[in-house]
């Protein structure tokens, strides 16, 4: 890891602008919006009180597995808020420099002996008893520590064996969060992180949460072969540790992340299918209904991050439909795809490492480049059958927009389908997705009414379903989320001309999400004041 990359995390970074670096993963969820989300007041200190019983505090009427960490907070970080689960390994002598960040962090010792050094008050859990301390503590297997926001922390391995930590972090993201990490003893160097490694188990975005006390817990849940996964009525991240879990997104919000390419993902499109590999995660910002698994599926173990508020969540729990296991290793060790939904304008992600992008739809054509699992592309044309494969022309998303070639469907999953009837294929086989298509009559009328431009400060609403809000004002930028007809937004900036379209920076009024969208699918509902 280079120091230059380490210093990048002192600023709000984009969802795809730079790779996730080691330091960022250790100290928590450092992925934020670019442009940033709705401005908040300065992040308050989180009042916290030890939960009376870890087995009771977080459950209510919800079923828990083996509770590893649990704490009751009188006040949660402000939304929008990101959540992350990860596993960190510290080799003997390794350490993480003293730092703070504006959010909650839990560290549970799975093996080894951790030396936890605070600058402020931290809460330790030893033999089921919680206590607030301000001095360094030596924590053995089965013990844990919780750091409230802005509490200084340094993690050290002063023993002779590896320390393995299961970590959970909840961070506010917004314009007022100038830095997601502050090193209190000067900028780190490469040598400061020698012997530190990690695996990301899941990422998620919480856009709405009650202004009320809440209990945060991490548990390990094992269900028998064919048994259902019990539902949860609060925020829930399910990271698969072992076994089988395949499902279709049916109703409500679910975000699926892959450990090979950790980053926030938009909500799944209804009908989109997934199978979780080990350490992949499904994140449910409004909870989920019980998942009835097929009898054929084997025993399943999940690590779950759970947040249960005293108040009700604004949305209903998601409903997912379990599927038979269909993503299986082929003779060459690669994977086949359980999902469908391919089409012009769909956004896909590679589901295995070392996938070749070909210049033509044949296996003996020139290799344009090779990419790891999780790399995203947009389908730009119609499929071609050849050599027992189905090939699609694709273009890289975001920083890879200059990459064009052909991909086989076996090695990619659809993460954002093009709306039916909204994508168009030009004569040369290229396409424009919904937010790059011709303007609807309603949108054109709105633009004319605004004198050719939409004024900064105007309130607009979306005129079509599944309109994409992107990270940057161009058609290849990362898609933050999609929004349906009637969603109201405030115009913050623009227009920016790119790819033949006029882009405006908007803030989604209901959630505070900020991004860019083409004017073609917006209409003015309230002029700027």
Coordinates of C-alpha atoms in Angstrom, one line a residue:
X1 CA 0.0 0.0 0.0
X2 CA 1.4 3.4 -1.0
X3 CA 1.3 6.4 1.4
X4 CA -0.3 8.4 -1.4
X5 CA -3.3 6.1 -1.3
X6 CA -3.4 6.1 2.4
X7 CA -3.7 9.9 2.5
X8 CA -6.6 9.7 0.0
X9 CA -8.9 8.4 2.8
X10 CA -8.5 11.7 4.6
X11 CA -11.1 13.0 2.2
X12 CA -14.5 11.9 1.1
X13 CA -13.9 9.5 -1.7
X14 CA -16.1 8.3 -4.5
X15 CA -17.8 4.9 -4.8
X16 CA -15.4 3.9 -7.6
X17 CA -12.8 6.7 -7.9
X18 CA -10.0 4.8 -6.2
X19 CA -9.4 1.2 -5.1
X20 CA -10.3 0.4 -1.5
X21 CA -7.0 0.5 0.3
X22 CA -5.9 -1.4 3.4
X23 CA -6.1 1.5 5.8
X24 CA -9.7 2.3 4.8
X25 CA -10.8 -1.2 5.3
X26 CA -9.3 -1.5 8.8
X27 CA -10.7 1.7 10.3
X28 CA -14.2 1.2 8.8
X29 CA -16.4 2.1 6.0
X30 CA -14.7 4.9 4.1
X31 CA -16.8 4.7 0.9
X32 CA -18.9 7.9 0.6
X33 CA -20.8 9.6 -2.1
X34 CA -19.2 11.8 -4.7
X35 CA -20.8 14.2 -4.8
X36 CA -21.5 13.8 -1.1
X37 CA -24.9 13.2 0.4
X38 CA -27.1 15.7 2.1
X39 CA -25.4 18.1 4.5
X40 CA -26.0 17.4 8.2
X41 CA -25.1 19.1 11.4
X42 CA -21.7 18.1 12.8
X43 CA -21.7 14.5 13.7
X44 CA -22.7 14.2 17.4
X45 CA -21.1 12.0 19.9
X46 CA -23.1 8.8 20.3
X47 CA -24.5 8.2 23.8
X48 CA -24.2 4.6 24.5
X49 CA -25.2 2.3 27.4
X50 CA -24.2 -1.3 28.0
X51 CA -27.0 -3.7 27.0
X52 CA -28.5 -5.5 29.9
X53 CA -28.1 -8.8 28.2
X54 CA -26.6 -9.3 24.7
X55 CA -29.0 -12.2 24.1
X56 CA -32.1 -10.1 24.8
X57 CA -31.3 -6.5 23.9
X58 CA -31.1 -6.8 20.2
X59 CA -33.8 -9.3 19.5
X60 CA -37.3 -8.1 20.5
X61 CA -39.3 -10.6 18.6
X62 CA -36.4 -11.4 16.3
X63 CA -34.4 -14.6 16.5
X64 CA -30.7 -14.4 17.0
X65 CA -27.9 -16.9 16.7
X66 CA -24.8 -16.8 18.9
X67 CA -24.4 -13.1 19.8
X68 CA -20.7 -12.1 19.4
X69 CA -21.1 -8.3 20.0
X70 CA -24.1 -6.2 21.2
X71 CA -24.6 -2.7 22.4
X72 CA -27.5 -0.4 23.0
X73 CA -27.0 3.2 21.7
X74 CA -29.1 6.1 22.9
X75 CA -28.4 7.9 19.6
X76 CA -27.2 6.5 16.3
X77 CA -25.0 8.2 13.6
X78 CA -27.0 10.4 11.3
X79 CA -28.1 9.1 7.9
X80 CA -27.1 8.5 5.2
X81 CA -25.0 5.9 6.9
X82 CA -22.8 3.1 5.6
X83 CA -22.3 -0.3 7.2
X84 CA -19.4 -2.7 6.8
X85 CA -18.4 -6.1 8.1
X86 CA -14.8 -7.3 7.7
X87 CA -12.3 -9.7 9.1
X88 CA -8.8 -8.3 9.9
X89 CA -5.7 -10.2 10.6
X90 CA -2.7 -8.7 12.5
X91 CA 0.5 -10.7 12.3
X92 CA 2.7 -10.7 15.4
X93 CA 4.1 -7.2 15.9
X94 CA 1.6 -5.6 13.5
X95 CA -0.5 -2.6 14.5
X96 CA -2.9 0.0 13.2
X97 CA -1.9 3.6 14.0
X98 CA -3.9 5.7 16.4
X99 CA -6.9 7.2 14.6
X100 CA -10.4 8.4 14.9
X101 CA -13.5 8.3 12.7
X102 CA -17.0 9.6 12.8
X103 CA -18.8 6.4 13.5
X104 CA -19.2 3.3 15.6
X105 CA -16.7 0.4 15.5
X106 CA -16.8 -3.0 17.0
X107 CA -13.9 -5.4 17.1
X108 CA -14.4 -9.0 18.2
X109 CA -11.4 -11.3 18.9
X110 CA -11.8 -14.5 17.0
X111 CA -8.3 -15.8 17.8
X112 CA -5.1 -14.5 19.3
X113 CA -4.6 -11.7 21.9
X114 CA -5.4 -8.1 21.0
X115 CA -4.0 -5.1 22.7
X116 CA -6.7 -2.3 22.3
X117 CA -5.3 1.2 23.0
X118 CA -7.9 4.0 23.3
X119 CA -7.6 7.8 23.4
X120 CA -10.9 8.4 25.1
X121 CA -13.5 6.0 26.5
X122 CA -14.1 2.6 24.9
X123 CA -16.3 -0.3 26.0
X124 CA -14.9 -3.8 26.4
X125 CA -16.8 -7.0 26.7
X126 CA -15.1 -9.8 28.6
X127 CA -16.8 -13.0 29.7
X128 CA -20.2 -11.5 28.9
X129 CA -19.6 -8.4 31.1
X130 CA -19.3 -4.9 29.6
X131 CA -17.4 -2.0 31.1
X132 CA -16.2 1.4 30.1
X133 CA -12.4 1.9 30.2
X134 CA -9.9 4.6 29.2
X135 CA -6.7 2.5 29.5
X136 CA -5.1 -0.1 27.2
X137 CA -6.6 -3.5 27.5
X138 CA -5.5 -7.0 26.6
X139 CA -8.4 -8.9 25.0
X140 CA -8.3 -12.7 24.4
X141 CA -10.5 -14.9 22.1
X142 CA -14.2 -14.3 22.7
X143 CA -13.7 -10.7 24.0
X144 CA -14.6 -7.5 22.2
X145 CA -14.3 -3.8 22.2
X146 CA -16.6 -1.0 21.0
X147 CA -15.4 2.5 20.1
X148 CA -17.9 5.4 20.0
X149 CA -17.5 8.1 17.4
X150 CA -14.4 10.3 17.6
X151 CA -12.7 7.9 20.1
X152 CA -9.1 7.4 19.3
X153 CA -8.1 3.8 18.7
X154 CA -5.0 1.7 18.0
X155 CA -5.1 -2.1 17.4
X156 CA -1.9 -4.0 18.2
X157 CA -0.7 -7.6 18.2
X158 CA 2.0 -7.8 20.9
X159 CA 1.8 -11.6 21.0
X160 CA 3.4 -14.5 19.1
X161 CA 0.3 -15.6 17.1
X162 CA -1.9 -14.0 14.6
X163 CA -4.8 -11.9 15.9
X164 CA -8.0 -12.4 13.9
X165 CA -10.7 -9.8 14.4
X166 CA -14.3 -9.7 13.2
X167 CA -15.1 -6.0 12.8
X168 CA -18.3 -4.0 12.2
X169 CA -18.5 -0.3 11.5
X170 CA -21.3 2.2 11.0
X171 CA -20.4 5.6 9.6
X172 CA -22.3 8.8 8.7
X173 CA -21.5 10.1 5.2
X174 CA -22.4 13.7 4.1
X175 CA -21.1 17.1 3.1
X176 CA -20.3 17.9 6.8
X177 CA -18.2 14.8 7.2
X178 CA -14.9 16.3 6.0
X179 CA -12.8 13.2 6.8
X180 CA -13.7 9.6 7.5
X181 CA -10.4 9.1 9.3
X182 CA -8.0 11.3 11.2
X183 CA -4.5 10.0 12.3
X184 CA -3.8 11.7 15.6
X185 CA 0.0 11.0 15.6
X186 CA 0.8 12.1 12.0
X187 CA 0.4 10.6 8.6
X188 CA 1.2 6.8 8.4
X189 CA 3.9 5.3 6.2
X190 CA 3.9 2.0 4.4
X191 CA 5.8 0.3 7.2
X192 CA 3.0 1.3 9.7
X193 CA 0.7 -1.3 8.1
X194 CA 3.1 -4.2 7.6
X195 CA 1.6 -7.5 8.7
X196 CA -2.0 -6.3 8.4
X197 CA -4.5 -8.1 6.0
X198 CA -8.2 -8.2 5.6
X199 CA -11.3 -9.7 4.0
X200 CA -14.4 -7.6 3.5
X201 CA -17.6 -9.5 4.3
X202 CA -20.2 -6.9 3.2
X203 CA -21.1 -3.3 2.6
X204 CA -24.4 -1.5 2.8
X205 CA -26.0 1.9 2.6
X206 CA -28.7 3.1 5.1
X207 CA -30.7 6.1 3.7
X208 CA -33.4 6.2 6.4
X209 CA -33.4 5.4 10.1
X210 CA -35.5 6.5 13.0
X211 CA -34.2 9.2 15.3
X212 CA -34.4 6.9 18.3
X213 CA -32.2 4.5 20.5
X214 CA -31.2 1.4 18.8
X215 CA -29.3 -1.8 19.5
X216 CA -26.4 -3.0 17.3
X217 CA -25.5 -6.6 17.3
X218 CA -23.3 -9.1 15.4
X219 CA -24.2 -12.7 15.6
X220 CA -23.3 -16.0 14.0
X221 CA -26.4 -17.9 12.8
X222 CA -26.4 -21.5 11.7
X223 CA -29.5 -23.1 10.1
X224 CA -29.9 -26.7 9.3
X225 CA -30.1 -28.1 5.8
X226 CA -33.2 -26.9 4.1
X227 CA -34.3 -24.9 7.1
X228 CA -35.4 -21.3 6.7
X229 CA -33.4 -18.2 7.5
X230 CA -35.4 -16.3 10.2
X231 CA -36.4 -12.8 9.3
X232 CA -35.3 -9.6 11.0
X233 CA -37.3 -6.4 11.4
X234 CA -34.4 -4.0 11.6
X235 CA -31.4 -3.2 9.4
X236 CA -29.6 -6.5 8.6
X237 CA -26.5 -7.6 6.8
X238 CA -26.1 -11.3 6.0
X239 CA -22.6 -12.4 5.1
X240 CA -22.4 -16.1 4.1
X241 CA -19.7 -18.0 6.0
X242 CA -20.5 -21.5 4.6
X243 CA -23.3 -23.4 3.0
X244 CA -25.7 -22.4 0.2
X245 CA -27.9 -19.3 -0.2
X246 CA -29.4 -18.4 -3.6
X247 CA -32.4 -16.1 -4.0
X248 CA -34.4 -13.7 -6.2
X249 CA -35.1 -10.1 -5.1
X250 CA -38.9 -10.0 -5.0
X251 CA -39.9 -6.9 -3.0
X252 CA -38.2 -4.2 -1.1
X253 CA -34.6 -3.2 -0.8
X254 CA -31.6 -5.6 -0.9
X255 CA -28.0 -4.7 -1.8
X256 CA -25.7 -7.6 -2.7
X257 CA -21.9 -7.1 -2.4
X258 CA -19.1 -9.4 -3.4
X259 CA -16.0 -9.8 -1.3
X260 CA -13.7 -9.8 -4.4
X261 CA -14.7 -6.2 -5.2
X262 CA -16.1 -4.5 -2.0
X263 CA -18.1 -1.4 -2.6
X264 CA -21.6 0.0 -2.1
X265 CA -24.2 -1.3 -4.6
X266 CA -27.6 0.0 -5.6
X267 CA -30.7 -1.8 -4.6
X268 CA -31.4 -4.9 -6.7
X269 CA -33.9 -4.8 -9.4
X270 CA -37.0 -7.0 -8.6
X271 CA -36.5 -10.3 -10.3
X272 CA -32.7 -10.1 -10.1
X273 CA -31.2 -13.4 -9.0
X274 CA -28.1 -14.0 -6.8
X275 CA -26.1 -16.7 -5.2
X276 CA -23.8 -15.8 -2.4
X277 CA -20.3 -17.1 -2.4
X278 CA -18.4 -17.4 0.9
X279 CA -17.9 -13.9 2.4
X280 CA -20.4 -12.3 0.0
X281 CA -23.3 -10.4 1.7
X282 CA -26.9 -9.4 1.2
X283 CA -27.7 -6.1 2.9
X284 CA -31.3 -5.3 3.9
X285 CA -31.7 -1.6 5.0
X286 CA -35.3 -2.2 6.1
X287 CA -35.0 -5.8 7.2
X288 CA -36.2 -8.9 5.5
X289 CA -38.9 -11.5 5.8
X290 CA -38.1 -15.1 6.7
X291 CA -36.3 -16.8 3.7
X292 CA -37.8 -20.3 3.1
X293 CA -34.9 -22.3 1.6
X294 CA -35.4 -25.4 -0.6
X295 CA -35.0 -28.8 1.1
X296 CA -32.0 -29.5 -1.2
X297 CA -29.9 -26.7 0.2
X298 CA -27.3 -27.7 2.8
X299 CA -26.5 -26.3 6.3
X300 CA -25.9 -22.5 6.2
X301 CA -23.8 -20.3 8.5
X302 CA -24.2 -16.5 8.4
X303 CA -22.4 -13.7 10.1
X304 CA -25.0 -11.0 10.6
X305 CA -24.7 -7.3 11.4
X306 CA -28.1 -6.2 12.9
X307 CA -29.4 -2.8 13.9
X308 CA -32.8 -2.8 15.7
X309 CA -34.3 0.7 16.5
X310 CA -36.9 1.4 19.1
X311 CA -38.9 3.2 16.4
X312 CA -40.3 1.7 13.1
X313 CA -38.3 1.8 9.9
X314 CA -39.9 3.8 7.1
X315 CA -40.0 0.9 4.6
X316 CA -41.4 -2.6 4.8
X317 CA -39.0 -5.5 5.1
X318 CA -37.7 -7.0 1.9
X319 CA -39.0 -10.2 0.5
X320 CA -36.6 -12.5 -1.3
X321 CA -37.5 -15.9 -2.8
X322 CA -35.0 -18.7 -2.3
X323 CA -33.8 -20.5 -5.4
X324 CA -32.1 -23.8 -6.0
X325 CA -28.3 -23.6 -6.1
X326 CA -27.4 -22.9 -9.7
X327 CA -24.0 -21.3 -9.7
X328 CA -21.6 -24.3 -9.7
X329 CA -18.0 -24.8 -10.6
X330 CA -17.3 -26.0 -14.2
X331 CA -14.6 -28.4 -15.2
X332 CA -12.1 -25.5 -15.5
X333 CA -13.0 -24.2 -12.1
X334 CA -14.9 -21.2 -13.3
X335 CA -18.5 -20.4 -12.5
X336 CA -21.8 -20.4 -14.4
X337 CA -24.4 -17.7 -13.9
X338 CA -27.6 -18.2 -12.0
X339 CA -29.2 -14.9 -13.1
X340 CA -30.7 -13.5 -16.2
X341 CA -32.0 -10.1 -17.2
X342 CA -29.3 -9.4 -19.8
X343 CA -30.2 -6.7 -22.3
X344 CA -29.1 -3.5 -23.9
X345 CA -28.4 -1.0 -21.2
X346 CA -28.0 -3.5 -18.4
X347 CA -25.1 -3.0 -15.9
X348 CA -23.3 -6.3 -15.2
X349 CA -20.4 -7.3 -12.9
X350 CA -17.9 -10.1 -13.5
X351 CA -18.5 -13.0 -11.1
X352 CA -15.1 -14.6 -11.3
X353 CA -11.5 -13.4 -11.5
X354 CA -9.3 -13.1 -14.6
X355 CA -12.1 -12.7 -17.1
X356 CA -10.9 -11.9 -20.6
X357 CA -12.7 -9.1 -22.6
X358 CA -12.4 -10.2 -26.3
X359 CA -12.2 -7.9 -29.4
X360 CA -14.7 -10.2 -31.1
X361 CA -17.4 -12.7 -30.0
X362 CA -15.0 -15.7 -30.3
X363 CA -12.6 -17.3 -27.9
X364 CA -9.7 -17.1 -30.4
X365 CA -10.0 -13.4 -30.9
X366 CA -7.7 -10.8 -29.4
X367 CA -7.9 -10.2 -25.7
X368 CA -8.6 -6.6 -25.0
X369 CA -7.8 -6.9 -21.3
X370 CA -8.4 -9.1 -18.3
X371 CA -10.3 -8.0 -15.2
X372 CA -11.1 -9.2 -11.7
X373 CA -14.4 -10.2 -10.2
X374 CA -16.7 -7.3 -9.5
X375 CA -15.6 -5.2 -12.4
X376 CA -18.7 -3.5 -13.9
X377 CA -19.6 -3.1 -17.6
X378 CA -22.7 -1.9 -19.5
X379 CA -24.2 -4.0 -22.3
X380 CA -24.2 -1.9 -25.4
X381 CA -25.8 -4.2 -28.1
X382 CA -27.6 -7.3 -29.0
X383 CA -26.3 -10.8 -28.2
X384 CA -24.4 -13.1 -30.5
X385 CA -24.3 -16.9 -30.2
X386 CA -21.0 -18.6 -30.9
X387 CA -19.0 -21.6 -29.7
X388 CA -21.8 -22.7 -27.3
X389 CA -21.7 -19.3 -25.6
X390 CA -23.9 -16.2 -25.6
X391 CA -21.7 -13.1 -26.1
X392 CA -22.7 -9.5 -25.5
X393 CA -20.8 -6.3 -26.5
X394 CA -19.9 -4.3 -23.4
X395 CA -18.4 -1.0 -22.4
X396 CA -16.6 -0.4 -19.1
X397 CA -18.3 1.7 -16.4
X398 CA -16.8 4.8 -14.9
X399 CA -13.0 4.9 -15.1
X400 CA -13.1 2.0 -17.6
X401 CA -15.4 3.7 -20.1
X402 CA -12.8 3.5 -22.8
X403 CA -12.7 -0.3 -22.6
X404 CA -15.0 -2.0 -25.2
X405 CA -15.2 -5.6 -26.2
X406 CA -17.3 -8.8 -25.8
X407 CA -18.2 -10.9 -22.8
X408 CA -19.7 -14.3 -22.3
X409 CA -22.9 -14.3 -20.1
X410 CA -21.5 -17.2 -18.0
X411 CA -19.0 -14.9 -16.3
X412 CA -21.2 -11.9 -15.5
X413 CA -24.2 -11.1 -13.2
X414 CA -26.8 -8.4 -14.0
X415 CA -26.8 -5.8 -11.2
X416 CA -28.9 -3.2 -12.9
X417 CA -31.3 -4.2 -15.7
X418 CA -32.3 -1.7 -18.4
X419 CA -36.0 -0.9 -18.1
X420 CA -38.2 -2.7 -20.6
X421 CA -38.8 -0.6 -23.6
X422 CA -36.5 2.2 -22.4
X423 CA -33.3 1.1 -24.0
X424 CA -32.6 1.6 -27.7
X425 CA -30.1 0.1 -30.1
X426 CA -28.7 2.3 -32.8
X427 CA -27.8 1.1 -36.3
X428 CA -24.2 0.5 -35.3
X429 CA -25.2 -1.8 -32.5
X430 CA -24.5 0.8 -29.8
X431 CA -27.2 1.8 -27.3
X432 CA -28.4 4.5 -25.0
X433 CA -29.9 3.5 -21.6
X434 CA -32.9 5.2 -20.1
X435 CA -31.2 8.3 -18.8
X436 CA -29.5 8.8 -22.2
X437 CA -32.5 8.2 -24.4
X438 CA -34.6 10.8 -26.2
X439 CA -36.6 13.1 -23.9
X440 CA -40.2 12.2 -23.2
X441 CA -42.8 14.8 -24.1
X442 CA -43.4 15.6 -20.5
X443 CA -39.7 16.1 -19.9
X444 CA -39.3 18.2 -23.0
X445 CA -42.2 20.4 -21.9
X446 CA -40.7 20.9 -18.5
X447 CA -37.4 21.9 -20.1
X448 CA -39.1 24.4 -22.4
X449 CA -41.1 25.8 -19.5
X450 CA -37.8 26.5 -17.7
X451 CA -36.5 28.4 -20.7
X452 CA -34.2 25.7 -21.9
X453 CA -32.5 25.2 -18.5
X454 CA -33.6 24.1 -15.0
X455 CA -32.8 26.7 -12.4
X456 CA -30.6 25.9 -9.5
X457 CA -32.8 25.4 -6.4
X458 CA -35.9 24.2 -8.4
X459 CA -37.7 21.1 -7.3
X460 CA -38.1 18.5 -10.0
X461 CA -39.6 15.1 -10.2
X462 CA -38.8 12.0 -12.1
X463 CA -41.1 11.3 -15.1
X464 CA -40.2 7.6 -15.8
X465 CA -39.5 4.5 -13.7
X466 CA -35.9 3.4 -13.0
X467 CA -34.2 6.6 -13.8
X468 CA -30.5 6.4 -12.9
X469 CA -28.7 8.9 -10.6
X470 CA -25.0 8.7 -11.4
X471 CA -21.9 9.5 -9.5
X472 CA -20.6 11.9 -12.2
X473 CA -22.2 13.8 -15.1
X474 CA -21.6 11.3 -17.8
X475 CA -23.2 8.1 -19.2
X476 CA -20.4 5.9 -18.1
X477 CA -20.3 7.0 -14.4
X478 CA -21.2 4.6 -11.5
X479 CA -24.9 4.3 -10.8
X480 CA -25.6 5.4 -7.2
X481 CA -29.3 4.3 -7.4
X482 CA -32.4 4.3 -9.5
X483 CA -35.6 6.1 -8.9
X484 CA -39.2 5.8 -10.1
X485 CA -41.8 8.2 -11.4
X486 CA -42.7 11.0 -9.0
X487 CA -39.5 10.9 -6.9
X488 CA -38.8 14.5 -6.0
X489 CA -35.3 16.1 -6.1
X490 CA -33.8 19.5 -5.6
X491 CA -31.5 20.8 -8.4
X492 CA -28.1 21.7 -6.9
X493 CA -25.9 22.4 -9.9
X494 CA -25.6 22.2 -13.7
X495 CA -26.1 21.9 -16.4
X496 CA -23.0 20.0 -17.5
X497 CA -22.9 18.9 -21.2
X498 CA -21.5 15.4 -21.7
X499 CA -22.2 12.6 -24.1
X500 CA -24.7 14.8 -25.9
X501 CA -26.9 15.4 -22.9
X502 CA -27.5 18.0 -20.2
X503 CA -26.8 16.7 -16.7
X504 CA -27.9 18.2 -13.4
X505 CA -26.7 17.5 -9.9
X506 CA -29.7 16.7 -7.8
X507 CA -30.5 15.8 -4.2
X508 CA -33.2 13.2 -3.6
X509 CA -35.4 14.9 -1.1
X510 CA -36.6 11.8 0.8
X511 CA -33.1 10.3 1.4
X512 CA -30.5 13.0 0.9
X513 CA -28.7 11.1 -1.8
X514 CA -26.8 13.4 -4.2
X515 CA -25.8 12.6 -7.7
X516 CA -26.2 13.5 -11.4
X517 CA -29.0 12.7 -13.8
X518 CA -29.9 13.8 -17.4
X519 CA -32.6 16.4 -17.6
X520 CA -34.5 14.3 -20.1
X521 CA -36.4 12.5 -17.4
X522 CA -37.1 15.4 -15.0
X523 CA -39.9 17.9 -14.9
X524 CA -40.1 21.0 -12.7
X525 CA -42.8 20.9 -10.0
X526 CA -41.7 24.0 -8.1
X527 CA -39.5 26.8 -9.5
X528 CA -36.5 28.1 -7.6
X529 CA -37.3 30.6 -4.9

